[in-house]
Amino acid sequence: MAAAKTRTSTFSRNLSTAPPSHGPGLKCGPNGTVFLSSGIPDLDKILGGGFPLGSLVMVMEDAEAPHHMLLLRNFMAQGLVLGQHLLYSSPARDPRGFLGTLPSPAASKDDKSRERDPDQEKGLRIAWQYKKYFGENQLDGQRDGKHEYSNEFDLRKPLERHFINGPRIDCVSIQDSDLSTLRDRCATFLSQFPRNDGSISCAGRIAIQSFCAPQCAYSNMEWDMLSFIRSLKSMVRSSNSVAIVTFPPSLLSPSFCKRWQHMADTLLSVKAIQDEDKELAQLLTGYQDMVGFLNVHKVARINTQVY
């Protein structure tokens, strides 16, 4: 008697193949999406894991406070700590000087507990016995495993110099450069991270600050700036990278501001909290420690059937 053949269909999911391996700082999500951390763990949770690779993130700045710089600092510092490549562009004449303001990863509770008194450690007989079986290095690796994707950052401590010195960082000043030059620099940078179906060894990050600032020579060329954003989105979509562009919406006409927002995969905005707002003080716990709001207007829908 012939053996019965198992029936298969095109709707069957192949579970035998192992998921592709990815480099540090990347996390697998649903439907084959790979996430890259924003540098703010709480924001990653709100966004469902972080920024998807191949997405364009746009941040609307607040005209009264530079809170968008906090987002950029954490985003850039997170990539450098994980060994990822970075392209940073700003209206400043020397953008590399901004790298000196990037924050350093904050010490975790586990790191602090490791610095306890040696006499106190001798009293922990159970933990000491486990070291004989697992080894000190293996235990430390398990403690640090959760920091391979996202870190907490201490804004009071600057990032160590060896992170910001090296060939992995490219800085571009858009004060005197035209859009074609910036487009070419972005294309060259993104060509290092072509998208494929295999494993991802490394990812890239692009951070463009105050794209339509008055210091830029093209600040009054709204159609050209829109064309650049459309081109950047197309290039990022076909690469293993994420681009963040911050812009002051007050400098754009209402129609172009809506167009820019529509181009974003993930749309955020920051807004400063007014001093002595009694209504907010009654609604929010810890109001005195807050400096602003971060609003999430749109979340990326890459690799989904929803548009």
GROMACS .gro file of C-alpha atoms in nm:
model
  307
    1MET     CA    1   0.000   0.000   0.000
    2ALA     CA    2   0.139   0.332  -0.095
    3ALA     CA    3   0.216   0.568   0.186
    4ALA     CA    4  -0.026   0.855   0.223
    5LYS     CA    5   0.115   1.187   0.113
    6THR     CA    6   0.082   1.486   0.336
    7ARG     CA    7  -0.121   1.762   0.179
    8THR     CA    8   0.037   2.103   0.160
    9SER     CA    9  -0.088   2.431   0.026
   10THR     CA   10   0.049   2.773  -0.049
   11PHE     CA   11  -0.102   2.889   0.279
   12SER     CA   12   0.114   2.655   0.488
   13ARG     CA   13   0.380   2.827   0.693
   14ASN     CA   14   0.724   2.672   0.677
   15LEU     CA   15   0.836   2.636   1.037
   16SER     CA   16   1.146   2.432   0.965
   17THR     CA   17   1.359   2.721   0.853
   18ALA     CA   18   1.536   2.908   1.131
   19PRO     CA   19   1.489   3.287   1.149
   20PRO     CA   20   1.777   3.486   1.002
   21SER     CA   21   2.036   3.616   1.245
   22HIS     CA   22   2.076   3.990   1.289
   23GLY     CA   23   2.349   4.212   1.425
   24PRO     CA   24   2.340   4.396   1.759
   25GLY     CA   25   2.080   4.665   1.805
   26LEU     CA   26   1.818   4.494   1.584
   27LYS     CA   27   1.503   4.314   1.694
   28CYS     CA   28   1.265   4.098   1.496
   29GLY     CA   29   0.899   4.191   1.491
   30PRO     CA   30   0.579   4.058   1.330
   31ASN     CA   31   0.550   3.995   0.954
   32GLY     CA   32   0.924   3.996   0.903
   33THR     CA   33   0.971   4.350   1.033
   34VAL     CA   34   1.308   4.431   1.188
   35PHE     CA   35   1.315   4.711   1.443
   36LEU     CA   36   1.588   4.956   1.534
   37SER     CA   37   1.577   5.132   1.871
   38SER     CA   38   1.492   5.500   1.899
   39GLY     CA   39   1.727   5.532   2.197
   40ILE     CA   40   1.429   5.582   2.431
   41PRO     CA   41   1.299   5.249   2.569
   42ASP     CA   42   0.955   5.387   2.656
   43LEU     CA   43   0.911   5.527   2.306
   44ASP     CA   44   1.009   5.189   2.160
   45LYS     CA   45   0.727   5.027   2.359
   46ILE     CA   46   0.474   5.283   2.236
   47LEU     CA   47   0.580   5.229   1.874
   48GLY     CA   48   0.553   4.852   1.903
   49GLY     CA   49   0.925   4.780   1.917
   50GLY     CA   50   1.102   5.084   1.772
   51PHE     CA   51   1.158   5.222   1.423
   52PRO     CA   52   1.122   4.962   1.144
   53LEU     CA   53   1.417   4.930   0.910
   54GLY     CA   54   1.346   5.110   0.585
   55SER     CA   55   1.124   5.376   0.743
   56LEU     CA   56   1.132   5.755   0.740
   57VAL     CA   57   1.068   5.928   1.073
   58MET     CA   58   0.975   6.295   1.078
   59VAL     CA   59   0.967   6.510   1.391
   60MET     CA   60   0.788   6.844   1.407
   61GLU     CA   61   0.992   7.084   1.617
   62ASP     CA   62   0.860   7.327   1.876
   63ALA     CA   63   0.940   7.689   1.800
   64GLU     CA   64   0.972   7.770   2.170
   65ALA     CA   65   1.205   7.493   2.289
   66PRO     CA   66   1.466   7.264   2.126
   67HIS     CA   67   1.325   6.943   2.269
   68HIS     CA   68   1.368   6.769   1.934
   69MET     CA   69   1.742   6.772   2.006
   70LEU     CA   70   1.684   6.522   2.287
   71LEU     CA   71   1.532   6.277   2.039
   72LEU     CA   72   1.821   6.322   1.800
   73ARG     CA   73   2.083   6.282   2.072
   74ASN     CA   74   1.937   5.956   2.200
   75PHE     CA   75   1.882   5.821   1.849
   76MET     CA   76   2.239   5.899   1.743
   77ALA     CA   77   2.402   5.786   2.068
   78GLN     CA   78   2.215   5.455   2.062
   79GLY     CA   79   2.349   5.376   1.717
   80LEU     CA   80   2.708   5.466   1.803
   81VAL     CA   81   2.704   5.259   2.122
   82LEU     CA   82   2.589   4.958   1.920
   83GLY     CA   83   2.851   5.010   1.649
   84GLN     CA   84   2.608   5.120   1.379
   85HIS     CA   85   2.695   5.371   1.106
   86LEU     CA   86   2.566   5.729   1.127
   87LEU     CA   87   2.511   6.014   0.884
   88TYR     CA   88   2.437   6.343   1.061
   89SER     CA   89   2.338   6.665   0.885
   90SER     CA   90   2.254   7.002   1.037
   91PRO     CA   91   2.248   7.375   0.950
   92ALA     CA   92   2.556   7.432   1.168
   93ARG     CA   93   2.879   7.512   0.992
   94ASP     CA   94   3.059   7.237   1.187
   95PRO     CA   95   2.808   6.953   1.250
   96ARG     CA   96   3.074   6.731   1.407
   97GLY     CA   97   3.078   6.958   1.713
   98PHE     CA   98   2.728   6.836   1.798
   99LEU     CA   99   2.865   6.486   1.855
  100GLY     CA  100   3.032   6.609   2.173
  101THR     CA  101   2.685   6.666   2.326
  102LEU     CA  102   2.566   6.307   2.282
  103PRO     CA  103   2.478   6.139   2.613
  104SER     CA  104   2.646   5.836   2.764
  105PRO     CA  105   2.458   5.516   2.858
  106ALA     CA  106   2.339   5.525   3.216
  107ALA     CA  107   2.458   5.260   3.459
  108SER     CA  108   2.192   4.995   3.511
  109LYS     CA  109   2.083   4.858   3.847
  110ASP     CA  110   2.271   4.537   3.775
  111ASP     CA  111   2.591   4.730   3.707
  112LYS     CA  112   2.555   4.916   4.035
  113SER     CA  113   2.492   4.597   4.228
  114ARG     CA  114   2.818   4.453   4.092
  115GLU     CA  115   3.008   4.735   4.260
  116ARG     CA  116   2.908   4.627   4.612
  117ASP     CA  117   3.150   4.568   4.897
  118PRO     CA  118   3.357   4.245   4.863
  119ASP     CA  119   3.285   4.156   5.225
  120GLN     CA  120   2.914   4.177   5.152
  121GLU     CA  121   2.953   3.949   4.852
  122LYS     CA  122   3.114   3.679   5.067
  123GLY     CA  123   2.792   3.654   5.261
  124LEU     CA  124   2.593   3.566   4.949
  125ARG     CA  125   2.683   3.198   4.957
  126ILE     CA  126   2.415   3.088   4.712
  127ALA     CA  127   2.515   3.334   4.442
  128TRP     CA  128   2.880   3.244   4.499
  129GLN     CA  129   2.806   2.874   4.449
  130TYR     CA  130   2.640   2.947   4.112
  131LYS     CA  131   2.958   3.117   3.989
  132LYS     CA  132   3.141   2.786   4.008
  133TYR     CA  133   2.900   2.631   3.757
  134PHE     CA  134   2.828   2.919   3.520
  135GLY     CA  135   3.138   3.135   3.548
  136GLU     CA  136   3.154   3.507   3.619
  137ASN     CA  137   3.173   3.607   3.252
  138GLN     CA  138   2.865   3.405   3.159
  139LEU     CA  139   2.660   3.560   3.436
  140ASP     CA  140   2.768   3.908   3.333
  141GLY     CA  141   2.672   3.838   2.975
  142GLN     CA  142   2.323   3.736   3.085
  143ARG     CA  143   2.285   4.058   3.281
  144ASP     CA  144   2.395   4.272   2.993
  145GLY     CA  145   2.187   4.091   2.731
  146LYS     CA  146   1.895   4.329   2.768
  147HIS     CA  147   2.115   4.624   2.673
  148GLU     CA  148   2.198   4.487   2.330
  149TYR     CA  149   1.896   4.662   2.179
  150SER     CA  150   1.820   4.976   2.379
  151ASN     CA  151   1.987   5.174   2.656
  152GLU     CA  152   1.891   5.435   2.910
  153PHE     CA  153   2.105   5.747   2.866
  154ASP     CA  154   2.240   5.996   3.118
  155LEU     CA  155   2.220   6.345   2.966
  156ARG     CA  156   2.469   6.473   3.224
  157LYS     CA  157   2.754   6.253   3.100
  158PRO     CA  158   2.899   6.293   2.749
  159LEU     CA  159   2.955   5.993   2.528
  160GLU     CA  160   3.307   5.853   2.540
  161ARG     CA  161   3.539   5.986   2.272
  162HIS     CA  162   3.615   5.653   2.111
  163PHE     CA  163   3.249   5.621   2.007
  164ILE     CA  164   3.246   5.949   1.811
  165ASN     CA  165   3.588   5.915   1.649
  166GLY     CA  166   3.604   5.679   1.357
  167PRO     CA  167   3.507   5.613   0.997
  168ARG     CA  168   3.152   5.504   1.087
  169ILE     CA  169   3.036   5.867   1.121
  170ASP     CA  170   2.974   6.105   0.832
  171CYS     CA  171   2.877   6.469   0.899
  172VAL     CA  172   2.729   6.709   0.644
  173SER     CA  173   2.658   7.081   0.683
  174ILE     CA  174   2.346   7.191   0.495
  175GLN     CA  175   2.414   7.557   0.557
  176ASP     CA  176   2.593   7.608   0.226
  177SER     CA  177   2.526   7.275   0.051
  178ASP     CA  178   2.252   7.231  -0.205
  179LEU     CA  179   1.996   6.952  -0.201
  180SER     CA  180   2.163   6.754  -0.477
  181THR     CA  181   2.482   6.731  -0.271
  182LEU     CA  182   2.290   6.614   0.034
  183ARG     CA  183   2.101   6.360  -0.178
  184ASP     CA  184   2.427   6.220  -0.315
  185ARG     CA  185   2.576   6.190   0.035
  186CYS     CA  186   2.266   6.006   0.155
  187ALA     CA  187   2.271   5.773  -0.148
  188THR     CA  188   2.638   5.691  -0.091
  189PHE     CA  189   2.576   5.624   0.276
  190LEU     CA  190   2.271   5.404   0.217
  191SER     CA  191   2.446   5.199  -0.049
  192GLN     CA  192   2.641   5.034   0.234
  193PHE     CA  193   2.323   4.870   0.367
  194PRO     CA  194   2.136   4.708   0.076
  195ARG     CA  195   1.820   4.524   0.168
  196ASN     CA  196   1.806   4.149   0.116
  197ASP     CA  197   1.620   3.852   0.259
  198GLY     CA  198   1.918   3.714   0.450
  199SER     CA  199   2.075   3.811   0.778
  200ILE     CA  200   2.146   4.176   0.858
  201SER     CA  201   2.496   4.229   0.991
  202CYS     CA  202   2.470   4.605   1.040
  203ALA     CA  203   2.223   4.891   0.999
  204GLY     CA  204   2.258   5.260   0.926
  205ARG     CA  205   2.108   5.571   1.083
  206ILE     CA  206   2.049   5.909   0.919
  207ALA     CA  207   1.972   6.215   1.132
  208ILE     CA  208   1.887   6.544   0.957
  209GLN     CA  209   1.827   6.835   1.193
  210SER     CA  210   1.605   7.137   1.113
  211PHE     CA  211   1.579   7.055   0.744
  212CYS     CA  212   1.407   7.380   0.640
  213ALA     CA  213   1.591   7.614   0.879
  214PRO     CA  214   1.651   7.972   0.758
  215GLN     CA  215   2.028   7.909   0.758
  216CYS     CA  216   1.987   7.669   0.466
  217ALA     CA  217   2.034   7.812   0.117
  218TYR     CA  218   1.725   7.623  -0.008
  219SER     CA  219   1.490   7.720   0.279
  220ASN     CA  220   1.245   7.893   0.042
  221MET     CA  221   1.243   7.612  -0.218
  222GLU     CA  222   0.947   7.413  -0.087
  223TRP     CA  223   0.895   7.195  -0.395
  224ASP     CA  224   1.263   7.102  -0.409
  225MET     CA  225   1.264   7.010  -0.040
  226LEU     CA  226   0.953   6.796  -0.089
  227SER     CA  227   1.122   6.621  -0.381
  228PHE     CA  228   1.425   6.549  -0.162
  229ILE     CA  229   1.209   6.398   0.112
  230ARG     CA  230   1.034   6.177  -0.143
  231SER     CA  231   1.370   6.066  -0.282
  232LEU     CA  232   1.511   6.002   0.066
  233LYS     CA  233   1.210   5.791   0.158
  234SER     CA  234   1.253   5.582  -0.155
  235MET     CA  235   1.624   5.523  -0.087
  236VAL     CA  236   1.569   5.438   0.279
  237ARG     CA  237   1.289   5.195   0.194
  238SER     CA  238   1.530   4.979  -0.010
  239SER     CA  239   1.800   4.974   0.260
  240ASN     CA  240   1.858   4.843   0.611
  241SER     CA  241   1.849   5.185   0.771
  242VAL     CA  242   1.626   5.445   0.936
  243ALA     CA  243   1.621   5.820   0.866
  244ILE     CA  244   1.500   6.088   1.107
  245VAL     CA  245   1.425   6.437   0.975
  246THR     CA  246   1.328   6.720   1.212
  247PHE     CA  247   1.172   7.038   1.079
  248PRO     CA  248   1.002   7.351   1.215
  249PRO     CA  249   0.647   7.343   1.073
  250SER     CA  250   0.598   7.713   1.138
  251LEU     CA  251   0.841   7.793   0.855
  252LEU     CA  252   0.635   7.603   0.597
  253SER     CA  253   0.310   7.693   0.433
  254PRO     CA  254   0.014   7.492   0.569
  255SER     CA  255  -0.026   7.291   0.248
  256PHE     CA  256   0.341   7.189   0.232
  257CYS     CA  257   0.345   7.110   0.602
  258LYS     CA  258   0.063   6.860   0.542
  259ARG     CA  259   0.253   6.711   0.249
  260TRP     CA  260   0.562   6.661   0.463
  261GLN     CA  261   0.356   6.492   0.733
  262HIS     CA  262   0.199   6.261   0.474
  263MET     CA  263   0.544   6.150   0.354
  264ALA     CA  264   0.646   6.027   0.700
  265ASP     CA  265   0.617   5.662   0.799
  266THR     CA  266   0.638   5.760   1.166
  267LEU     CA  267   0.533   6.113   1.259
  268LEU     CA  268   0.621   6.268   1.596
  269SER     CA  269   0.603   6.614   1.744
  270VAL     CA  270   0.743   6.779   2.056
  271LYS     CA  271   0.586   7.061   2.254
  272ALA     CA  272   0.714   7.250   2.554
  273ILE     CA  273   0.507   7.268   2.873
  274GLN     CA  274   0.413   7.618   2.976
  275ASP     CA  275   0.529   7.733   3.315
  276GLU     CA  276   0.280   7.721   3.599
  277ASP     CA  277   0.000   7.551   3.410
  278LYS     CA  278  -0.234   7.480   3.699
  279GLU     CA  279  -0.469   7.255   3.500
  280LEU     CA  280  -0.185   7.025   3.391
  281ALA     CA  281  -0.041   7.028   3.741
  282GLN     CA  282  -0.367   6.879   3.869
  283LEU     CA  283  -0.389   6.617   3.593
  284LEU     CA  284  -0.029   6.496   3.576
  285THR     CA  285   0.178   6.333   3.847
  286GLY     CA  286   0.530   6.470   3.868
  287TYR     CA  287   0.441   6.781   3.670
  288GLN     CA  288   0.733   6.977   3.815
  289ASP     CA  289   0.983   6.734   3.660
  290MET     CA  290   0.835   6.752   3.308
  291VAL     CA  291   0.971   6.979   3.035
  292GLY     CA  292   0.757   6.887   2.735
  293PHE     CA  293   0.525   6.648   2.556
  294LEU     CA  294   0.608   6.394   2.288
  295ASN     CA  295   0.313   6.329   2.059
  296VAL     CA  296   0.288   6.026   1.830
  297HIS     CA  297   0.073   6.118   1.528
  298LYS     CA  298   0.147   5.825   1.299
  299VAL     CA  299   0.308   5.482   1.341
  300ALA     CA  300   0.487   5.303   1.057
  301ARG     CA  301   0.284   5.033   0.880
  302ILE     CA  302   0.559   4.860   0.687
  303ASN     CA  303   0.498   4.491   0.602
  304THR     CA  304   0.128   4.520   0.678
  305GLN     CA  305  -0.189   4.523   0.469
  306VAL     CA  306  -0.309   4.845   0.629
  307TYR     CA  307  -0.231   5.175   0.461
   0.00000   0.00000   0.00000
